[in-house]
Amino acid sequence: MLTCIIKYYIDPTKKAAFEHYARNWGQAIPRCGADLIGYYAPHEGSSTLAYGIYNIPDLAAYEAYRARLAADPLGRENYEFAQSEKFLLREDRTFLKLVSTPHGAPK
């Protein structure tokens, strides 16, 4: 299992637009096959950093998921919304694998 963490640099004057974008992904991402952990908008501290986090079985599943997301009506609408509103200044994706277990969990 891989966890994808998307680090967004957003325009701090357009936080509401990012929140709308995140709510749309909250519907489209699970429908297209990824296990969405959540989207996180700035609250305290940095006003420009936001995150999206989801799990995917492997990189092959990620590629199939991305194709489904690009074909999904809400996914396409959300991509277009981000382009037209220009609230995303930059985004970085990192894929991580879990190497620890929670305290007390069986190994």
PDB file of C-alpha atoms in Angstrom:
ATOM      1  CA  MET A   1       0.000   0.000   0.000  1.00  0.00           C
ATOM      2  CA  LEU A   2       1.247   3.477  -0.893  1.00  0.00           C
ATOM      3  CA  THR A   3       0.155   6.777   0.599  1.00  0.00           C
ATOM      4  CA  CYS A   4       0.153   9.745  -1.743  1.00  0.00           C
ATOM      5  CA  ILE A   5       0.624  13.080  -0.042  1.00  0.00           C
ATOM      6  CA  ILE A   6      -0.038  16.094  -2.231  1.00  0.00           C
ATOM      7  CA  LYS A   7       1.458  19.289  -0.852  1.00  0.00           C
ATOM      8  CA  TYR A   8      -0.312  22.314  -2.295  1.00  0.00           C
ATOM      9  CA  TYR A   9       0.950  25.869  -2.241  1.00  0.00           C
ATOM     10  CA  ILE A  10      -2.185  27.978  -2.500  1.00  0.00           C
ATOM     11  CA  ASP A  11      -2.993  31.644  -2.927  1.00  0.00           C
ATOM     12  CA  PRO A  12      -3.947  32.657   0.644  1.00  0.00           C
ATOM     13  CA  THR A  13      -6.600  35.032  -0.678  1.00  0.00           C
ATOM     14  CA  LYS A  14      -8.345  32.096  -2.392  1.00  0.00           C
ATOM     15  CA  LYS A  15      -8.631  29.633   0.490  1.00  0.00           C
ATOM     16  CA  ALA A  16     -12.395  29.283  -0.075  1.00  0.00           C
ATOM     17  CA  ALA A  17     -11.739  28.190  -3.676  1.00  0.00           C
ATOM     18  CA  PHE A  18      -9.313  25.529  -2.423  1.00  0.00           C
ATOM     19  CA  GLU A  19     -11.900  24.301   0.082  1.00  0.00           C
ATOM     20  CA  HIS A  20     -14.489  23.964  -2.718  1.00  0.00           C
ATOM     21  CA  TYR A  21     -11.906  22.057  -4.788  1.00  0.00           C
ATOM     22  CA  ALA A  22     -11.147  19.764  -1.836  1.00  0.00           C
ATOM     23  CA  ARG A  23     -14.838  18.984  -1.241  1.00  0.00           C
ATOM     24  CA  ASN A  24     -15.193  17.969  -4.894  1.00  0.00           C
ATOM     25  CA  TRP A  25     -12.216  15.619  -4.596  1.00  0.00           C
ATOM     26  CA  GLY A  26     -13.881  14.191  -1.505  1.00  0.00           C
ATOM     27  CA  GLN A  27     -16.529  12.789  -3.843  1.00  0.00           C
ATOM     28  CA  ALA A  28     -14.508  12.020  -6.976  1.00  0.00           C
ATOM     29  CA  ILE A  29     -11.403  10.380  -5.488  1.00  0.00           C
ATOM     30  CA  PRO A  30     -13.164   7.513  -3.671  1.00  0.00           C
ATOM     31  CA  ARG A  31     -15.473   6.956  -6.649  1.00  0.00           C
ATOM     32  CA  CYS A  32     -12.418   6.573  -8.907  1.00  0.00           C
ATOM     33  CA  GLY A  33     -10.696   4.006  -6.710  1.00  0.00           C
ATOM     34  CA  ALA A  34      -8.402   5.607  -4.140  1.00  0.00           C
ATOM     35  CA  ASP A  35      -8.868   5.464  -0.365  1.00  0.00           C
ATOM     36  CA  LEU A  36      -9.118   9.149   0.535  1.00  0.00           C
ATOM     37  CA  ILE A  37      -7.735  10.071   3.961  1.00  0.00           C
ATOM     38  CA  GLY A  38      -8.661  13.721   3.503  1.00  0.00           C
ATOM     39  CA  TYR A  39      -7.907  17.196   2.268  1.00  0.00           C
ATOM     40  CA  TYR A  40      -6.508  19.731   4.709  1.00  0.00           C
ATOM     41  CA  ALA A  41      -6.692  23.509   4.322  1.00  0.00           C
ATOM     42  CA  PRO A  42      -4.667  26.091   6.257  1.00  0.00           C
ATOM     43  CA  HIS A  43      -6.049  26.944   9.667  1.00  0.00           C
ATOM     44  CA  GLU A  44      -3.248  28.224  11.884  1.00  0.00           C
ATOM     45  CA  GLY A  45       0.357  28.996  11.001  1.00  0.00           C
ATOM     46  CA  SER A  46       1.073  28.934   7.276  1.00  0.00           C
ATOM     47  CA  SER A  47      -1.699  30.388   5.150  1.00  0.00           C
ATOM     48  CA  THR A  48      -0.295  28.939   1.939  1.00  0.00           C
ATOM     49  CA  LEU A  49       0.153  25.202   2.604  1.00  0.00           C
ATOM     50  CA  ALA A  50      -2.603  22.620   2.133  1.00  0.00           C
ATOM     51  CA  TYR A  51      -2.544  18.837   1.755  1.00  0.00           C
ATOM     52  CA  GLY A  52      -4.441  16.013   0.101  1.00  0.00           C
ATOM     53  CA  ILE A  53      -3.759  12.476   1.342  1.00  0.00           C
ATOM     54  CA  TYR A  54      -4.959   9.145  -0.010  1.00  0.00           C
ATOM     55  CA  ASN A  55      -3.923   5.495  -0.178  1.00  0.00           C
ATOM     56  CA  ILE A  56      -3.521   3.436  -3.340  1.00  0.00           C
ATOM     57  CA  PRO A  57      -2.370  -0.201  -3.639  1.00  0.00           C
ATOM     58  CA  ASP A  58       0.621   0.436  -5.944  1.00  0.00           C
ATOM     59  CA  LEU A  59       1.861   2.622  -8.807  1.00  0.00           C
ATOM     60  CA  ALA A  60       0.020   0.567 -11.448  1.00  0.00           C
ATOM     61  CA  ALA A  61      -3.236   1.129  -9.542  1.00  0.00           C
ATOM     62  CA  TYR A  62      -2.329   4.818  -9.310  1.00  0.00           C
ATOM     63  CA  GLU A  63      -2.025   5.104 -13.093  1.00  0.00           C
ATOM     64  CA  ALA A  64      -5.429   3.425 -13.592  1.00  0.00           C
ATOM     65  CA  TYR A  65      -6.965   5.640 -10.884  1.00  0.00           C
ATOM     66  CA  ARG A  66      -5.585   8.800 -12.548  1.00  0.00           C
ATOM     67  CA  ALA A  67      -7.120   7.760 -15.880  1.00  0.00           C
ATOM     68  CA  ARG A  68     -10.515   7.192 -14.213  1.00  0.00           C
ATOM     69  CA  LEU A  69     -10.237  10.530 -12.421  1.00  0.00           C
ATOM     70  CA  ALA A  70      -9.460  12.361 -15.671  1.00  0.00           C
ATOM     71  CA  ALA A  71     -12.541  10.763 -17.285  1.00  0.00           C
ATOM     72  CA  ASP A  72     -14.829  11.429 -14.302  1.00  0.00           C
ATOM     73  CA  PRO A  73     -17.197  14.400 -14.903  1.00  0.00           C
ATOM     74  CA  LEU A  74     -16.547  15.925 -11.461  1.00  0.00           C
ATOM     75  CA  GLY A  75     -12.824  15.239 -11.823  1.00  0.00           C
ATOM     76  CA  ARG A  76     -12.693  17.087 -15.153  1.00  0.00           C
ATOM     77  CA  GLU A  77     -14.790  19.917 -13.711  1.00  0.00           C
ATOM     78  CA  ASN A  78     -12.440  20.210 -10.746  1.00  0.00           C
ATOM     79  CA  TYR A  79      -9.313  20.304 -12.931  1.00  0.00           C
ATOM     80  CA  GLU A  80     -10.931  23.074 -15.010  1.00  0.00           C
ATOM     81  CA  PHE A  81     -12.015  24.951 -11.856  1.00  0.00           C
ATOM     82  CA  ALA A  82      -8.419  24.966 -10.570  1.00  0.00           C
ATOM     83  CA  GLN A  83      -7.145  26.232 -13.934  1.00  0.00           C
ATOM     84  CA  SER A  84      -9.704  29.028 -14.199  1.00  0.00           C
ATOM     85  CA  GLU A  85      -9.519  30.211 -10.563  1.00  0.00           C
ATOM     86  CA  LYS A  86      -5.700  29.965 -10.305  1.00  0.00           C
ATOM     87  CA  PHE A  87      -5.633  29.295  -6.545  1.00  0.00           C
ATOM     88  CA  LEU A  88      -3.028  26.519  -6.858  1.00  0.00           C
ATOM     89  CA  LEU A  89       0.431  28.038  -7.124  1.00  0.00           C
ATOM     90  CA  ARG A  90       2.286  24.711  -6.989  1.00  0.00           C
ATOM     91  CA  GLU A  91       1.696  21.105  -6.032  1.00  0.00           C
ATOM     92  CA  ASP A  92       4.121  18.330  -5.145  1.00  0.00           C
ATOM     93  CA  ARG A  93       3.240  14.623  -4.922  1.00  0.00           C
ATOM     94  CA  THR A  94       5.125  12.226  -2.690  1.00  0.00           C
ATOM     95  CA  PHE A  95       4.452   8.498  -2.439  1.00  0.00           C
ATOM     96  CA  LEU A  96       5.271   6.910   0.902  1.00  0.00           C
ATOM     97  CA  LYS A  97       4.949   3.399   2.287  1.00  0.00           C
ATOM     98  CA  LEU A  98       4.063   2.655   5.892  1.00  0.00           C
ATOM     99  CA  VAL A  99       6.979   1.046   7.726  1.00  0.00           C
ATOM    100  CA  SER A 100       5.715   1.112  11.307  1.00  0.00           C
ATOM    101  CA  THR A 101       2.659  -0.179  13.107  1.00  0.00           C
ATOM    102  CA  PRO A 102       0.561   1.779  15.583  1.00  0.00           C
ATOM    103  CA  HIS A 103       1.443   1.196  19.237  1.00  0.00           C
ATOM    104  CA  GLY A 104      -0.118  -2.040  20.411  1.00  0.00           C
ATOM    105  CA  ALA A 105      -1.112  -3.254  16.943  1.00  0.00           C
ATOM    106  CA  PRO A 106      -0.155  -6.801  15.933  1.00  0.00           C
ATOM    107  CA  LYS A 107       2.937  -6.978  13.746  1.00  0.00           C
TER     108      LYS A 107
END
